[in-house]
Amino acid sequence: MAQPTQIAMTAKLQRGKTRHVLPSVWMRAGTSKGLFIKRKHLPASESEWPAMLLAAMGSSESCPRQLDGVGGATSTTSKVAVIAESSREDIDVDYTFIQIGVGSDAVDLSGNCGNILSGVGPFALDEGMVKTQPGQTEIDVRIYNTNTGRTIVETIQVTEDGKFEEHGTYSMAGVKGTASEIKIAFVHPAGSMTGKLFPTGSRQESLLVTTAPGLEPFSVLATLCDAANPFVLIEHSSMPQAWHDLDRNSTTSLDLAEAIRCTGAVKMGLATSISAAHEVRGTPKIAILSPTLTAISHSSNSALKHPADVSITAYTMGKPHPSFQLTGAVCLSSAVAVPGTIAHDLAKKREVLTPPETPPSCSVDGDGDEKVGDGRVVKRVVTIAHPSGELSTLVEMWEGMDGEVEVRSVSVSRTARRIFEGNVLFAL
């Protein structure tokens, strides 16, 4: 694919606008789709990016259908990844995530997107930004996320000619068919934006919400957690009755969730006020947690190896998420693994239906824990039920004898596919 070294201005259009040509690749990455762009094809100053990316995605003039661009009119299909070869030690590529507003002119660089992240390694390999050796069948791509200052290691499969192997037998919830497995390890994900796993110092707390339209002030039980991305995690049964009674897509229900999210943002130190929190819709995010009901029968074919620990209803940019953010899975899995959080408590309480002669297994501790210093390294699989299916992660955590914890890594698998490559044309 021929790629100019900078954006080319081709022809003057009516009303003084200029047509621009932006070399790019459109990819499905996990359960999201987005525009993948090399950093060298964008202006040196990030202040010039918003107008260009809004136009390229079709969000200029706050168009909700993105008809004049490549966006898919949903938050999960209106994303951008900017990738550059890295000068950082032991890092292959730098990756900046950008959420483009749908029906608004919002351009949010405040957090990471794990689903779009899963396409970064394949993109970097296919674009020659990382190289393989002859005969190599897989490669580890070390990625630095500039939004959060965190390192991610992606293990991807390689074809005989050194390109990303898209085809395989791995399947993931929310995507039809099978593809090559992309293994993603978030290294030391805690404190992505606040510097702490639990920014307030509490593993669970009561959150007083005073700004929900049409409702008297109320409190919800929350865990405010920051791993890969900051999340406001809410215990389902503590939500006001109005939320339980309403359709999840109703204006009142969405306003209620947004009021809780904004309150959590202020409490976490991510916003100075409720109004300021409302201006940044991308972070923190919010998810409502509820216990799972898992049936296990005598049949080995129907028995679940890892029954779901918790069920979630997540939100993205003010709307219910059709599945679950990958960074959300990292954050929630970290919370499930730490005693004292609402996620950990819900996982312990999950109800497992089994025949009387088959004892239930509800342990939340890892098997074969390794003793390290004054503590132990715990490895455990966390399974999360979401609207499109289930998602499992592997958490590795150090747990001190005094209750101190350190999340060393959270690993998860995704798939990705290159859909088109070429140039996006837009006018400014």
Short mmCIF file of C-alpha atoms in Angstrom, two decimals:
data_model
loop_
_atom_site.label_atom_id
_atom_site.label_comp_id
_atom_site.label_asym_id
_atom_site.label_seq_id
_atom_site.Cartn_x
_atom_site.Cartn_y
_atom_site.Cartn_z
CA MET A 1 0.00 0.00 0.00
CA ALA A 2 1.50 3.32 -1.07
CA GLN A 3 1.61 5.67 1.90
CA PRO A 4 2.60 9.34 1.71
CA THR A 5 4.70 10.60 4.61
CA GLN A 6 2.18 13.29 5.50
CA ILE A 7 -1.42 14.20 4.86
CA ALA A 8 -1.79 15.40 1.29
CA MET A 9 -4.06 18.31 0.46
CA THR A 10 -5.45 17.64 -2.99
CA ALA A 11 -8.20 19.87 -4.23
CA LYS A 12 -9.88 22.98 -2.98
CA LEU A 13 -13.58 22.36 -2.48
CA GLN A 14 -16.49 24.77 -2.44
CA ARG A 15 -16.84 27.21 0.45
CA GLY A 16 -13.07 27.26 0.93
CA LYS A 17 -12.72 23.71 2.27
CA THR A 18 -9.78 21.51 1.37
CA ARG A 19 -9.87 17.78 0.71
CA HIS A 20 -7.42 15.75 2.77
CA VAL A 21 -6.11 12.22 2.24
CA LEU A 22 -5.31 10.16 5.36
CA PRO A 23 -3.56 6.77 4.90
CA SER A 24 -5.17 4.31 7.29
CA VAL A 25 -6.41 0.78 7.98
CA TRP A 26 -9.91 -0.11 9.19
CA MET A 27 -9.85 -3.08 11.60
CA ARG A 28 -12.17 -5.13 13.72
CA ALA A 29 -10.35 -5.57 17.02
CA GLY A 30 -12.10 -7.61 19.69
CA THR A 31 -15.70 -6.41 19.81
CA SER A 32 -14.85 -2.94 18.46
CA LYS A 33 -13.93 -1.45 15.09
CA GLY A 34 -11.66 1.48 14.47
CA LEU A 35 -9.33 3.46 12.25
CA PHE A 36 -5.64 2.54 12.66
CA ILE A 37 -3.25 5.33 11.69
CA LYS A 38 0.53 5.69 11.77
CA ARG A 39 1.61 8.62 13.94
CA LYS A 40 3.76 10.03 11.11
CA HIS A 41 0.64 10.60 8.98
CA LEU A 42 -0.84 13.02 11.53
CA PRO A 43 0.31 16.55 12.38
CA ALA A 44 3.05 16.88 14.98
CA SER A 45 0.69 18.81 17.26
CA GLU A 46 -2.12 16.74 18.81
CA SER A 47 -4.21 19.92 18.98
CA GLU A 48 -4.76 19.57 15.23
CA TRP A 49 -6.08 16.01 15.46
CA PRO A 50 -9.68 16.49 16.69
CA ALA A 51 -11.10 18.32 13.65
CA MET A 52 -9.45 15.85 11.29
CA LEU A 53 -10.56 12.73 13.10
CA LEU A 54 -14.11 14.00 13.61
CA ALA A 55 -14.32 14.60 9.86
CA ALA A 56 -12.76 11.25 8.94
CA MET A 57 -15.17 9.34 11.20
CA GLY A 58 -18.20 11.38 10.12
CA SER A 59 -18.80 13.18 13.41
CA SER A 60 -18.36 16.69 12.06
CA GLU A 61 -21.29 18.93 13.02
CA SER A 62 -22.17 16.29 15.65
CA CYS A 63 -23.73 13.91 13.10
CA PRO A 64 -25.30 10.97 15.01
CA ARG A 65 -25.23 8.65 11.96
CA GLN A 66 -21.67 9.46 10.83
CA LEU A 67 -22.89 9.31 7.22
CA ASP A 68 -20.00 11.34 5.80
CA GLY A 69 -17.28 9.22 7.41
CA VAL A 70 -16.21 5.67 8.18
CA GLY A 71 -17.66 5.49 11.72
CA GLY A 72 -20.41 3.00 12.47
CA ALA A 73 -22.73 5.31 14.49
CA THR A 74 -21.98 3.54 17.80
CA SER A 75 -19.31 4.20 20.40
CA THR A 76 -17.80 0.74 19.79
CA THR A 77 -17.35 1.49 16.07
CA SER A 78 -16.13 5.07 16.40
CA LYS A 79 -12.57 4.60 17.63
CA VAL A 80 -9.08 5.51 16.49
CA ALA A 81 -5.68 3.95 17.21
CA VAL A 82 -2.53 5.96 16.51
CA ILE A 83 0.63 3.83 16.37
CA ALA A 84 4.30 4.79 16.17
CA GLU A 85 7.58 2.90 16.36
CA SER A 86 8.80 3.50 19.90
CA SER A 87 12.05 4.99 21.13
CA ARG A 88 11.36 3.64 24.63
CA GLU A 89 13.60 0.94 25.99
CA ASP A 90 12.17 -2.57 25.61
CA ILE A 91 9.05 -1.27 23.80
CA ASP A 92 8.20 -1.99 20.16
CA VAL A 93 5.41 0.50 19.45
CA ASP A 94 3.61 3.37 21.17
CA TYR A 95 -0.19 3.34 20.96
CA THR A 96 -2.59 6.22 21.58
CA PHE A 97 -6.32 5.49 21.81
CA ILE A 98 -8.90 8.09 20.80
CA GLN A 99 -12.66 7.78 21.35
CA ILE A 100 -14.63 9.80 18.78
CA GLY A 101 -18.05 11.06 19.81
CA VAL A 102 -21.20 9.90 18.03
CA GLY A 103 -23.74 12.70 17.74
CA SER A 104 -21.24 15.04 19.39
CA ASP A 105 -17.91 16.66 18.66
CA ALA A 106 -16.20 14.95 21.61
CA VAL A 107 -12.68 13.62 21.07
CA ASP A 108 -11.55 11.77 24.20
CA LEU A 109 -7.93 10.70 24.81
CA SER A 110 -8.37 10.15 28.55
CA GLY A 111 -8.23 6.35 28.66
CA ASN A 112 -7.29 3.12 26.91
CA CYS A 113 -9.46 0.69 24.91
CA GLY A 114 -8.50 -2.96 25.32
CA ASN A 115 -10.49 -4.19 22.34
CA ILE A 116 -8.87 -1.73 19.93
CA LEU A 117 -5.57 -2.56 21.61
CA SER A 118 -5.87 -6.15 20.36
CA GLY A 119 -5.42 -4.87 16.81
CA VAL A 120 -2.23 -2.94 17.56
CA GLY A 121 0.13 -5.95 17.47
CA PRO A 122 -1.30 -7.30 14.18
CA PHE A 123 -1.22 -3.79 12.64
CA ALA A 124 2.39 -3.22 13.72
CA LEU A 125 3.49 -6.58 12.29
CA ASP A 126 1.70 -6.16 8.95
CA GLU A 127 3.00 -2.60 8.57
CA GLY A 128 6.61 -3.69 9.15
CA MET A 129 6.90 -1.80 12.46
CA VAL A 130 8.06 -5.05 14.12
CA LYS A 131 9.99 -7.84 12.42
CA THR A 132 9.97 -11.61 12.73
CA GLN A 133 12.77 -14.11 12.22
CA PRO A 134 12.61 -16.82 9.51
CA GLY A 135 10.52 -19.74 10.72
CA GLN A 136 9.00 -17.82 13.65
CA THR A 137 5.38 -18.86 14.27
CA GLU A 138 4.48 -16.35 17.01
CA ILE A 139 5.84 -13.08 18.30
CA ASP A 140 5.51 -10.97 21.45
CA VAL A 141 4.81 -7.33 20.64
CA ARG A 142 5.53 -4.95 23.52
CA ILE A 143 3.15 -1.97 23.42
CA TYR A 144 3.24 1.25 25.44
CA ASN A 145 -0.17 2.88 25.87
CA THR A 146 0.42 6.64 25.97
CA ASN A 147 -3.02 7.33 27.48
CA THR A 148 -2.32 5.41 30.69
CA GLY A 149 1.47 5.04 30.72
CA ARG A 150 1.20 1.26 30.91
CA THR A 151 2.89 -1.60 29.05
CA ILE A 152 0.99 -4.41 27.36
CA VAL A 153 2.46 -7.55 25.79
CA GLU A 154 0.56 -9.10 22.88
CA THR A 155 1.37 -12.59 21.68
CA ILE A 156 0.22 -13.05 18.08
CA GLN A 157 0.49 -15.81 15.49
CA VAL A 158 2.70 -15.38 12.41
CA THR A 159 2.34 -16.73 8.85
CA GLU A 160 5.19 -18.23 6.84
CA ASP A 161 5.84 -14.88 5.15
CA GLY A 162 6.06 -13.00 8.46
CA LYS A 163 2.57 -11.45 8.52
CA PHE A 164 -0.20 -11.70 11.11
CA GLU A 165 -2.02 -15.02 10.93
CA GLU A 166 -5.71 -14.04 11.09
CA HIS A 167 -7.19 -17.52 10.75
CA GLY A 168 -7.54 -19.92 13.65
CA THR A 169 -9.87 -21.85 15.93
CA TYR A 170 -10.30 -19.40 18.80
CA SER A 171 -13.79 -18.02 19.40
CA MET A 172 -14.84 -15.10 21.58
CA ALA A 173 -18.21 -13.87 22.80
CA GLY A 174 -19.68 -11.07 20.70
CA VAL A 175 -17.92 -12.07 17.45
CA LYS A 176 -19.20 -14.73 15.07
CA GLY A 177 -16.90 -17.50 13.85
CA THR A 178 -13.32 -18.29 14.84
CA ALA A 179 -9.94 -16.67 14.28
CA SER A 180 -6.36 -16.65 15.50
CA GLU A 181 -5.99 -16.13 19.24
CA ILE A 182 -4.33 -12.90 20.37
CA LYS A 183 -3.08 -13.16 23.95
CA ILE A 184 -2.94 -9.81 25.73
CA ALA A 185 -1.13 -9.34 29.04
CA PHE A 186 -1.68 -6.05 30.89
CA VAL A 187 1.49 -5.65 32.97
CA HIS A 188 1.09 -3.90 36.35
CA PRO A 189 -2.25 -2.36 35.29
CA ALA A 190 -3.11 -0.70 38.62
CA GLY A 191 -3.25 3.09 38.85
CA SER A 192 -3.62 3.81 35.13
CA MET A 193 -4.93 7.35 35.76
CA THR A 194 -4.96 7.83 39.54
CA GLY A 195 -1.74 6.06 40.54
CA LYS A 196 -3.58 3.64 42.83
CA LEU A 197 -5.64 0.46 42.49
CA PHE A 198 -8.17 1.95 44.92
CA PRO A 199 -7.90 5.76 44.57
CA THR A 200 -9.91 6.54 47.72
CA GLY A 201 -8.08 3.96 49.84
CA SER A 202 -11.26 1.94 50.39
CA ARG A 203 -12.09 -1.40 48.78
CA GLN A 204 -15.80 -0.67 49.01
CA GLU A 205 -17.75 2.34 50.17
CA SER A 206 -21.11 4.09 50.14
CA LEU A 207 -21.42 6.63 47.35
CA LEU A 208 -23.91 9.46 47.94
CA VAL A 209 -25.52 10.63 44.69
CA THR A 210 -27.34 13.98 44.79
CA THR A 211 -27.58 14.92 41.10
CA ALA A 212 -29.77 12.23 39.47
CA PRO A 213 -32.62 14.04 37.66
CA GLY A 214 -36.04 13.46 39.22
CA LEU A 215 -34.70 11.46 42.18
CA GLU A 216 -34.07 12.30 45.79
CA PRO A 217 -30.45 11.84 46.95
CA PHE A 218 -29.57 8.15 47.34
CA SER A 219 -26.56 6.00 48.16
CA VAL A 220 -25.12 3.01 46.31
CA LEU A 221 -22.49 0.48 47.36
CA ALA A 222 -19.40 0.98 45.21
CA THR A 223 -15.84 -0.14 44.59
CA LEU A 224 -13.83 2.61 42.89
CA CYS A 225 -11.07 0.73 41.11
CA ASP A 226 -8.34 1.78 38.66
CA ALA A 227 -6.65 -1.00 36.67
CA ALA A 228 -6.09 -0.56 32.91
CA ASN A 229 -8.90 2.04 33.10
CA PRO A 230 -10.69 3.51 36.12
CA PHE A 231 -14.15 2.06 36.78
CA VAL A 232 -17.02 2.83 39.13
CA LEU A 233 -18.25 -0.65 40.09
CA ILE A 234 -21.72 -0.68 41.69
CA GLU A 235 -23.47 -3.47 43.60
CA HIS A 236 -26.69 -4.27 41.71
CA SER A 237 -28.98 -4.60 44.74
CA SER A 238 -27.97 -1.16 46.06
CA MET A 239 -29.23 0.63 42.93
CA PRO A 240 -32.40 2.71 43.44
CA GLN A 241 -35.69 1.02 42.61
CA ALA A 242 -36.19 3.32 39.63
CA TRP A 243 -33.20 1.70 37.89
CA HIS A 244 -34.60 -1.79 38.44
CA ASP A 245 -38.01 -0.76 37.11
CA LEU A 246 -36.85 1.04 33.96
CA ASP A 247 -35.65 -0.12 30.57
CA ARG A 248 -31.84 0.16 30.46
CA ASN A 249 -32.04 2.39 27.37
CA SER A 250 -34.57 4.81 28.84
CA THR A 251 -33.44 8.40 29.32
CA THR A 252 -34.09 8.24 33.06
CA SER A 253 -32.08 5.04 33.47
CA LEU A 254 -29.15 6.44 31.47
CA ASP A 255 -29.23 9.73 33.38
CA LEU A 256 -29.20 7.81 36.66
CA ALA A 257 -26.15 5.76 35.65
CA GLU A 258 -24.40 8.93 34.44
CA ALA A 259 -25.09 10.70 37.75
CA ILE A 260 -23.48 7.79 39.63
CA ARG A 261 -20.51 7.75 37.24
CA CYS A 262 -19.91 11.47 37.66
CA THR A 263 -20.14 11.21 41.45
CA GLY A 264 -17.57 8.41 41.35
CA ALA A 265 -15.31 10.49 39.09
CA VAL A 266 -15.20 13.31 41.64
CA LYS A 267 -14.61 10.86 44.50
CA MET A 268 -11.71 9.26 42.59
CA GLY A 269 -10.11 12.66 41.95
CA LEU A 270 -10.63 12.42 38.18
CA ALA A 271 -12.87 15.50 38.04
CA THR A 272 -13.20 18.64 40.13
CA SER A 273 -16.99 18.76 39.87
CA ILE A 274 -20.01 16.84 38.59
CA SER A 275 -20.27 19.13 35.57
CA ALA A 276 -16.58 18.62 34.77
CA ALA A 277 -17.01 14.85 35.04
CA HIS A 278 -19.92 14.97 32.60
CA GLU A 279 -17.71 16.66 30.02
CA VAL A 280 -15.32 13.65 29.95
CA ARG A 281 -17.58 10.71 29.11
CA GLY A 282 -14.79 8.19 28.48
CA THR A 283 -13.35 7.94 32.01
CA PRO A 284 -14.10 6.72 34.51
CA LYS A 285 -16.48 4.12 33.16
CA ILE A 286 -19.29 2.48 35.12
CA ALA A 287 -20.52 -1.10 35.46
CA ILE A 288 -23.33 -2.56 37.57
CA LEU A 289 -22.42 -5.92 39.14
CA SER A 290 -24.79 -8.72 40.10
CA PRO A 291 -24.32 -12.32 41.26
CA THR A 292 -24.45 -15.14 38.73
CA LEU A 293 -26.58 -18.27 38.69
CA THR A 294 -24.63 -21.17 37.23
CA ALA A 295 -25.97 -24.69 36.74
CA ILE A 296 -23.62 -27.69 36.76
CA SER A 297 -24.93 -31.16 35.85
CA HIS A 298 -23.47 -34.68 35.97
CA SER A 299 -22.60 -34.48 32.28
CA SER A 300 -18.97 -33.56 31.67
CA ASN A 301 -20.07 -31.94 28.41
CA SER A 302 -22.30 -29.42 30.17
CA ALA A 303 -20.21 -28.79 33.28
CA LEU A 304 -18.50 -25.41 33.31
CA LYS A 305 -14.80 -25.43 34.18
CA HIS A 306 -14.91 -21.81 35.36
CA PRO A 307 -18.46 -20.77 36.35
CA ALA A 308 -19.01 -17.04 35.94
CA ASP A 309 -17.91 -15.14 39.03
CA VAL A 310 -20.05 -12.07 38.41
CA SER A 311 -22.51 -10.64 35.87
CA ILE A 312 -22.28 -7.08 34.60
CA THR A 313 -24.19 -4.32 32.88
CA ALA A 314 -21.62 -1.86 31.59
CA TYR A 315 -21.95 1.55 29.96
CA THR A 316 -19.88 3.33 27.34
CA MET A 317 -20.17 7.00 26.44
CA GLY A 318 -23.55 7.19 28.15
CA LYS A 319 -25.09 4.08 26.54
CA PRO A 320 -25.34 0.40 27.63
CA HIS A 321 -22.38 -1.57 26.31
CA PRO A 322 -23.35 -4.52 24.07
CA SER A 323 -20.71 -6.71 25.74
CA PHE A 324 -17.95 -5.48 28.07
CA GLN A 325 -14.89 -3.31 27.63
CA LEU A 326 -11.65 -5.30 27.69
CA THR A 327 -10.08 -2.78 30.05
CA GLY A 328 -13.23 -3.22 32.13
CA ALA A 329 -12.55 -6.95 32.31
CA VAL A 330 -9.01 -6.19 33.52
CA CYS A 331 -10.28 -3.76 36.15
CA LEU A 332 -13.16 -5.96 37.31
CA SER A 333 -10.98 -9.09 37.40
CA SER A 334 -8.49 -7.24 39.59
CA ALA A 335 -11.35 -6.30 41.93
CA VAL A 336 -12.69 -9.87 42.00
CA ALA A 337 -9.26 -11.13 43.05
CA VAL A 338 -8.89 -8.67 45.95
CA PRO A 339 -10.67 -9.49 49.23
CA GLY A 340 -12.98 -6.76 50.52
CA THR A 341 -14.32 -5.44 47.22
CA ILE A 342 -17.96 -5.77 46.20
CA ALA A 343 -16.80 -7.86 43.22
CA HIS A 344 -14.96 -10.28 45.50
CA ASP A 345 -17.99 -10.53 47.79
CA LEU A 346 -20.34 -11.23 44.88
CA ALA A 347 -18.01 -13.93 43.54
CA LYS A 348 -18.05 -15.65 46.93
CA LYS A 349 -21.84 -15.49 47.05
CA ARG A 350 -22.50 -16.84 43.57
CA GLU A 351 -25.08 -19.58 43.67
CA VAL A 352 -24.03 -22.86 42.07
CA LEU A 353 -26.81 -25.35 41.45
CA THR A 354 -25.55 -28.94 41.57
CA PRO A 355 -27.03 -32.35 42.32
CA PRO A 356 -26.93 -33.11 46.08
CA GLU A 357 -24.14 -35.67 45.69
CA THR A 358 -21.89 -33.15 43.89
CA PRO A 359 -20.43 -30.60 46.33
CA PRO A 360 -20.28 -27.04 45.04
CA SER A 361 -16.91 -25.36 44.56
CA CYS A 362 -16.95 -21.63 45.21
CA SER A 363 -13.32 -21.01 46.18
CA VAL A 364 -11.95 -17.63 45.17
CA ASP A 365 -8.34 -18.53 45.94
CA GLY A 366 -5.84 -19.72 43.38
CA ASP A 367 -4.45 -23.23 43.24
CA GLY A 368 -0.78 -23.91 43.89
CA ASP A 369 -0.02 -20.42 45.21
CA GLU A 370 3.68 -19.52 45.22
CA LYS A 371 5.13 -18.12 48.46
CA VAL A 372 7.14 -14.94 47.87
CA GLY A 373 8.66 -13.01 50.78
CA ASP A 374 6.02 -12.15 53.37
CA GLY A 375 3.20 -13.13 51.06
CA ARG A 376 2.16 -15.31 48.15
CA VAL A 377 1.57 -15.04 44.43
CA VAL A 378 -2.02 -15.97 43.61
CA LYS A 379 -3.09 -16.93 40.10
CA ARG A 380 -6.78 -17.28 39.39
CA VAL A 381 -9.15 -17.41 36.46
CA VAL A 382 -11.96 -14.86 36.60
CA THR A 383 -15.01 -15.34 34.39
CA ILE A 384 -17.40 -12.46 33.73
CA ALA A 385 -20.90 -12.82 32.29
CA HIS A 386 -21.95 -9.95 30.02
CA PRO A 387 -24.83 -9.33 27.54
CA SER A 388 -23.00 -11.06 24.65
CA GLY A 389 -21.69 -14.09 26.56
CA GLU A 390 -18.73 -14.67 28.87
CA LEU A 391 -15.16 -13.42 29.11
CA SER A 392 -12.36 -15.06 31.11
CA THR A 393 -9.11 -13.55 32.35
CA LEU A 394 -6.07 -14.81 34.25
CA VAL A 395 -5.05 -12.62 37.19
CA GLU A 396 -1.61 -12.85 38.78
CA MET A 397 -1.49 -11.02 42.10
CA TRP A 398 0.90 -10.76 45.03
CA GLU A 399 -0.91 -10.84 48.36
CA GLY A 400 0.98 -9.85 51.51
CA MET A 401 0.40 -11.34 54.95
CA ASP A 402 -0.82 -7.91 56.10
CA GLY A 403 -3.49 -7.76 53.37
CA GLU A 404 -1.48 -5.58 50.98
CA VAL A 405 -1.99 -6.53 47.33
CA GLU A 406 -0.24 -5.91 44.02
CA VAL A 407 -1.81 -6.89 40.71
CA ARG A 408 1.14 -8.08 38.63
CA SER A 409 -0.71 -8.84 35.42
CA VAL A 410 -4.11 -9.59 33.93
CA SER A 411 -4.23 -11.63 30.72
CA VAL A 412 -7.09 -12.04 28.26
CA SER A 413 -7.54 -13.28 24.69
CA ARG A 414 -9.14 -11.54 21.69
CA THR A 415 -9.24 -11.82 17.89
CA ALA A 416 -8.80 -9.16 15.18
CA ARG A 417 -9.17 -8.75 11.43
CA ARG A 418 -7.96 -6.19 8.88
CA ILE A 419 -11.03 -5.06 6.91
CA PHE A 420 -9.71 -2.44 4.49
CA GLU A 421 -6.56 -0.45 3.84
CA GLY A 422 -6.12 2.71 1.85
CA ASN A 423 -7.02 6.37 2.34
CA VAL A 424 -9.83 8.15 4.14
CA LEU A 425 -10.92 11.33 2.36
CA PHE A 426 -12.36 14.23 4.30
CA ALA A 427 -12.77 17.97 3.93
CA LEU A 428 -11.80 20.76 6.30
#
